[in-house]
Short mmCIF file of C-alpha atoms in Angstrom, two decimals:
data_model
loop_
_atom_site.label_atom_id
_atom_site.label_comp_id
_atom_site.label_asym_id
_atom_site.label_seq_id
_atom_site.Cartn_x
_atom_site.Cartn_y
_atom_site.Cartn_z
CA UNK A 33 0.00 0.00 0.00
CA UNK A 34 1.21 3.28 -1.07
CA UNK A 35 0.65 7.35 -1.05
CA UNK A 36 -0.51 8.42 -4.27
CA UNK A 37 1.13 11.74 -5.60
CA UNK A 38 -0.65 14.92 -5.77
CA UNK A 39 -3.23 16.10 -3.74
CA UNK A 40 -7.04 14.87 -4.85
CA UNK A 41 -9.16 17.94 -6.68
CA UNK A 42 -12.48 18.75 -5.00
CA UNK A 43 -15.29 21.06 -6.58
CA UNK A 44 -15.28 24.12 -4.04
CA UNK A 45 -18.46 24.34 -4.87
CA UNK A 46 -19.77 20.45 -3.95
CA UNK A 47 -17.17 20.56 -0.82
CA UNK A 48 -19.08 24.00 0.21
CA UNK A 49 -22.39 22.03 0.31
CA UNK A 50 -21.25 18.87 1.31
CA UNK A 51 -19.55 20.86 4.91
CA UNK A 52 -22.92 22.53 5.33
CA UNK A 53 -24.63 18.88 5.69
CA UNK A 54 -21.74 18.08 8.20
CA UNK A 55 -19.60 15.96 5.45
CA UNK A 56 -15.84 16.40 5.90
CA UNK A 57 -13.26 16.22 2.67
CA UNK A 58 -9.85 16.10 3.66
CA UNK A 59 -7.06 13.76 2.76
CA UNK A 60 -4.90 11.61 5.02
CA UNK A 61 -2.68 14.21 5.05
CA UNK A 62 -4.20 16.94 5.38
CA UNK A 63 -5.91 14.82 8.84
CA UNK A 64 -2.05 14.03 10.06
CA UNK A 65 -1.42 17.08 10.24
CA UNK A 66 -4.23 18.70 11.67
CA UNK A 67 -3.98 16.37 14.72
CA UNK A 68 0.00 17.20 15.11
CA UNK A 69 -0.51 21.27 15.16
CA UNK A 70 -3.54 20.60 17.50
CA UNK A 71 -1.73 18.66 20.27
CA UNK A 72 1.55 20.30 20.43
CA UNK A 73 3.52 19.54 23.61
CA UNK A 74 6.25 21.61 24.82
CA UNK A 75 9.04 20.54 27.20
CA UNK A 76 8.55 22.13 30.67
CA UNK A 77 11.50 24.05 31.07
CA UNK A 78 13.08 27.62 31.02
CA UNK A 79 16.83 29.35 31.19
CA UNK A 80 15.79 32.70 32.27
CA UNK A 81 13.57 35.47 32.30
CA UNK A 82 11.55 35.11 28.75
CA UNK A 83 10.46 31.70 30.70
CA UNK A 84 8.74 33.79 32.60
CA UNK A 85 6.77 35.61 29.46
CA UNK A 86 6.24 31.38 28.48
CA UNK A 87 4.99 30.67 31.72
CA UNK A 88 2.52 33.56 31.64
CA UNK A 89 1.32 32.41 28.03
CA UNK A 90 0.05 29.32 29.59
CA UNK A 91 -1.83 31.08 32.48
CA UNK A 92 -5.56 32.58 32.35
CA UNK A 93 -5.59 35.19 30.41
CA UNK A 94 -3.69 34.46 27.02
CA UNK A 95 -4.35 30.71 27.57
CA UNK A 96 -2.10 29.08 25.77
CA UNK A 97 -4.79 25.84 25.88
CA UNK A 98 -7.08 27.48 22.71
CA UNK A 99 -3.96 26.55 20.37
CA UNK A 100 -3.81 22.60 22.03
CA UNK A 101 -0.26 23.30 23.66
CA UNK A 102 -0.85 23.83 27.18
CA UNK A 103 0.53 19.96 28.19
CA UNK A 104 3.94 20.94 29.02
CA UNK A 105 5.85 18.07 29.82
CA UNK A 106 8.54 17.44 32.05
CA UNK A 107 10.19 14.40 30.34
CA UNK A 108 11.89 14.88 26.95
CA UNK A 109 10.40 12.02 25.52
CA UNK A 110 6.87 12.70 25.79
CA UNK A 111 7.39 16.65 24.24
CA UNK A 112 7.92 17.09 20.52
CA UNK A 113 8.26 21.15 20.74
CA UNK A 114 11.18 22.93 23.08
CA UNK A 115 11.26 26.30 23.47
CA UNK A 116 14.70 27.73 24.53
CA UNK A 117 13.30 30.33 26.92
CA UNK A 118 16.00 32.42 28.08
CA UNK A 119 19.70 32.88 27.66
CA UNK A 120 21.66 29.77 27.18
CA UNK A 121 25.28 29.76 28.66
CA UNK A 122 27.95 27.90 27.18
CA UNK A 123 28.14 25.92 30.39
CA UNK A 124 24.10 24.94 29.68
CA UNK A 125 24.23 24.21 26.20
CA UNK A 126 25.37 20.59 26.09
CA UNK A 127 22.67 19.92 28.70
CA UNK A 128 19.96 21.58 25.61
CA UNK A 129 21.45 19.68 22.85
CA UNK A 130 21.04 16.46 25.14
CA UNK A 131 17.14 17.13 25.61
CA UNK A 132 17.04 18.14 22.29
CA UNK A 133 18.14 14.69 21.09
CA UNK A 134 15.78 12.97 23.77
CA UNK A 135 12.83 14.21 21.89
CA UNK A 136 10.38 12.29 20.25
CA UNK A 137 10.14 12.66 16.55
CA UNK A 138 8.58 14.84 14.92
CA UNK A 139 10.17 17.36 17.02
CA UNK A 140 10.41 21.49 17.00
CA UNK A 141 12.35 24.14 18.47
CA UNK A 142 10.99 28.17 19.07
CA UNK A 143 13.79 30.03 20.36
CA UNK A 144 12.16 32.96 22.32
CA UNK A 145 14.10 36.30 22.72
CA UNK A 146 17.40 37.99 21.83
CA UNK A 147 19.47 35.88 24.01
CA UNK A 148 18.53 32.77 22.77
CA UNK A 149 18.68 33.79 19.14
CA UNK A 150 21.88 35.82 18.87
CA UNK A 151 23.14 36.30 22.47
CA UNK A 152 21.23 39.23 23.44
CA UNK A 153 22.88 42.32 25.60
CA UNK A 154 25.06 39.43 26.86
CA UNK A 155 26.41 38.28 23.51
CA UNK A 156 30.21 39.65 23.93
CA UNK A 157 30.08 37.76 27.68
CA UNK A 158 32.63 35.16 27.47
CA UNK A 159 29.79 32.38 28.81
CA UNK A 160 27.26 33.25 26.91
CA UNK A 161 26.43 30.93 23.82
CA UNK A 162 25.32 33.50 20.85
CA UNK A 163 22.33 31.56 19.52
CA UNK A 164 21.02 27.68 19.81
CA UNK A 165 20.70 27.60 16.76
CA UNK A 166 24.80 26.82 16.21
CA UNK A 167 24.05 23.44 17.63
CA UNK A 168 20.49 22.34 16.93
CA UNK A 169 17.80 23.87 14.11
CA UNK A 170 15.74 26.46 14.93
CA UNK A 171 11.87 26.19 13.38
CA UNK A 172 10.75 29.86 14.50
CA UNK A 173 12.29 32.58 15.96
CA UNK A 174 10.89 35.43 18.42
CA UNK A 175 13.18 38.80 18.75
CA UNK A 176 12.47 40.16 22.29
CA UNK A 177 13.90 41.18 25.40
CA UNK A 178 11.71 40.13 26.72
CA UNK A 179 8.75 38.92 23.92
CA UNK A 180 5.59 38.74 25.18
CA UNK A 181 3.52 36.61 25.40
CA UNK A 182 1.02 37.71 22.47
CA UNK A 183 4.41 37.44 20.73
CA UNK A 184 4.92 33.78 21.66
CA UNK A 185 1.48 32.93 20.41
CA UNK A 186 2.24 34.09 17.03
CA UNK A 187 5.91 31.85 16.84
CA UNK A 188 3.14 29.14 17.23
CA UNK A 189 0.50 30.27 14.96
CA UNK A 190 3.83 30.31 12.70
CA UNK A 191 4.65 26.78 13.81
CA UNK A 192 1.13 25.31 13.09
CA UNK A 193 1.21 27.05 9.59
CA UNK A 194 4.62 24.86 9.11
CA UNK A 195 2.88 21.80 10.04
CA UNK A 196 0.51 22.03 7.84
CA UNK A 197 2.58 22.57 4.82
CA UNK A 198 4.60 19.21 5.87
CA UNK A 199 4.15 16.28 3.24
CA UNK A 200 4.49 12.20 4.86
CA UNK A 201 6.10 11.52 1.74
CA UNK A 202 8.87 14.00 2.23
CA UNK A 203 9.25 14.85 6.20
CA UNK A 204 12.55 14.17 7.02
CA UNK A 205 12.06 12.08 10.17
CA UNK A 206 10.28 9.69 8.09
CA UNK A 207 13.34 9.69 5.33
CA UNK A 208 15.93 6.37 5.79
CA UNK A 209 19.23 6.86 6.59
CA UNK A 210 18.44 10.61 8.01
CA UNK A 211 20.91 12.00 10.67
CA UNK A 212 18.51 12.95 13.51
CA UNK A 213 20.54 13.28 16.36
CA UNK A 214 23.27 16.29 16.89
CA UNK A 215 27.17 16.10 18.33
CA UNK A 216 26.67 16.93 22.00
CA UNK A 217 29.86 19.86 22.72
CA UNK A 218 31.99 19.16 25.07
CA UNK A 219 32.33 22.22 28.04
CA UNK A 220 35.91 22.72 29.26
CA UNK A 221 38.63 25.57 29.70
CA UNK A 222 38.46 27.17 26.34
CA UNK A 223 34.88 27.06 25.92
CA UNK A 224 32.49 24.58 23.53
CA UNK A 225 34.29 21.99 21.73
CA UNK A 226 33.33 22.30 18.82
CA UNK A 227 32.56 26.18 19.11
CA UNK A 228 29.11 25.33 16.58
CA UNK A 229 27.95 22.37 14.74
CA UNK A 230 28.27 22.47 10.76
CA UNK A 231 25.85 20.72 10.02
CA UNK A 232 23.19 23.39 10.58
CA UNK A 233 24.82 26.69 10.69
CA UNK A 234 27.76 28.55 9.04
CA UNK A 235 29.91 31.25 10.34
CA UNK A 236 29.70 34.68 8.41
CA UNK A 237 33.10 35.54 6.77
CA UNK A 238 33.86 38.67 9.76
CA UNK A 239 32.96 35.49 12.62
CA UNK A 240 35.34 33.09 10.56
CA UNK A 241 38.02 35.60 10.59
CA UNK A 242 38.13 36.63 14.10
CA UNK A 243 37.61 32.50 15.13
CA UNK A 244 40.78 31.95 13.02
CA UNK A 245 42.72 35.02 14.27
CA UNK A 246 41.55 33.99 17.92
CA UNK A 247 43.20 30.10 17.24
CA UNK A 248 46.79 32.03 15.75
CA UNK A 249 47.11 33.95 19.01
CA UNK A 250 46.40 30.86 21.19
CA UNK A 251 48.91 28.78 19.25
CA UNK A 252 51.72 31.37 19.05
CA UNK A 253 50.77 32.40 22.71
CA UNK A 254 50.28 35.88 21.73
CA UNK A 255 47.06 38.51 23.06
CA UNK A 256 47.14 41.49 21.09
CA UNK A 257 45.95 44.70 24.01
CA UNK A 258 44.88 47.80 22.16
CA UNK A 259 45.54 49.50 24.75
CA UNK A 260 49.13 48.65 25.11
CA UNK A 261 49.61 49.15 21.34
CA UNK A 262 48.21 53.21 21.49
CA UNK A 263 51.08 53.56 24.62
CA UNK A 264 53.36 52.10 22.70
CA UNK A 265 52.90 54.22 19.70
#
C-alpha cells in the first residue's frame, strides 16, 4: 500500500455544500497534520527570564490551551516542541542539545528572545552561547527582550502554519538513513568543543576571521591589548 502523488481535486463548490450537511473532505494528510498542530507539547522548562513571558502564556488570560499546547511536559520524551526560553550559557548548552536529542520525533524548536537567538545584551560575555541555533535547528524565531507573550502565540500560529505545509512523503524524520541526532559539545577551559555544529549553521566571513585570528594567538601564545599598542605608539 502506497501514497498516491498529488493532492485529490475537490469542486469548491460540492465541498461548500457537502460541509454545510456536516460531510468532511480532507485527505490523510491533510488529517495528520491537523492532529499534530492541535496537540503540540512543549518541554517544561526555562533558562531565564523570557520563561517567565512562556509561563505567563500558559496562564488565564492568554491561555495558551485554545492553540492545544498547554501539556507541558517534564520528560523529553513525551514533548515534541522545546522552546529555549532564556539565555543559554555555554556551560548549559550541552545539557539543551542532550534534551534536544531525547525528543520524540517529529520534534520542534521556538527560540524565544534575543538571548537565545543571537546572544542578546550578553552576547560579547565570554559564557554566553550566541544563539542555539549553532548546535540544533531552529523552526521559528521570536526577537524580544523580553517577547511577550502575544508574541509567543504568534511563533506558534507560525509553527502550526509549518505543520501544515509538511508532506508524509517527504518529512525528514520519516526519510531512511536521516541523521537525527546532533554532536553533544563538550564544556571545558576554552569554551564549547566544537565552538558550533556544521551541520546546521555557518559562520559569516567577519565570525570566521576573528575564530581563526583567535586560534593564531592561542597557538603562538600571543594577546594582542589595544591598549598597550596606542602607549606604545
Amino acid at each position: 500500500m502506497g501514497l498516491a502523488s498529488g493532492s485529490p481535486t475537490v469542486d469548491q463548490g460540492l465541498k461548500s455544500e457537502l460541509e454545510k450537511e456536516g460531510v468532511v473532505l480532507t485527505t490523510l494528510e491533510q488529517l495528520y497534520n491537523w492532529g499534530r498542530r492541535s496537540s503540540i507539547w512543549p518541554l517544561q522548562f526555562g533558562l531565564a527570564c523570557c520563561a517567565i513571558e512562556m509561563i505567563a502564556t500558559a496562564c488565564a488570560r492568554y491561555d495558551i490551551a485554545r492553540f492545544g499546547a498547554e501539556l507541558f511536559r517534564p520528560s523529553p520524551r513525551q514533548a515534541d516542541l522545546m522552546i529555549v526560553a532564556g539565555t543559554v550559557t555555554k556551560k548549559m548548552t550541552p545539557q539543551v542539545v542532550r534534551l534536544y536529542n531525547q525528543m520524540a520525533e517529529p520534534k520542534y524548536v521556538i527560540t524565544m528572545g534575543a538571548c537565545s537567538i543571537a546572544g542578546g545584551p550578553f552576547k560579547e560575555g565570554y559564557n554566553v552561547l550566541q544563539g542555539i541555533d549553532r548546535f540544533i535547528p531552529v523552526d521559528v524565531h521570536i526577537p524580544g527582550c523580553p517577547p511577550r507573550p502575544e508574541a509567543l502565540l504568534d511563533g506558534l500560529m507560525k509553527l502550526q502554519k509549518k505543520i501544515d505545509g509538511q508532506s508524509i512523503e517527504s518529512a525528514e524524520w520519516y526519510q531512511q538513513g536521516q541523521k537525527r541526532e546532533f554532536p553533544i559539545p563538550a564544556f571545558g577551559p576554552k569554551g564549547l568543543e566544537p565552538p558550533y555544529n556544521p551541520e546546521v549553521w555557518k559562520p559569516r566571513e567577519y565570525e570566521q576571521k576573528k575564530q581563526t585570528e583567535a586560534e593564531a594567538r592561542k597557538i603562538h601564545g600571543t594577546i594582542h591589548d589595544p591598549k598597550q599598542s596606542a602607549v606604545s605608539q
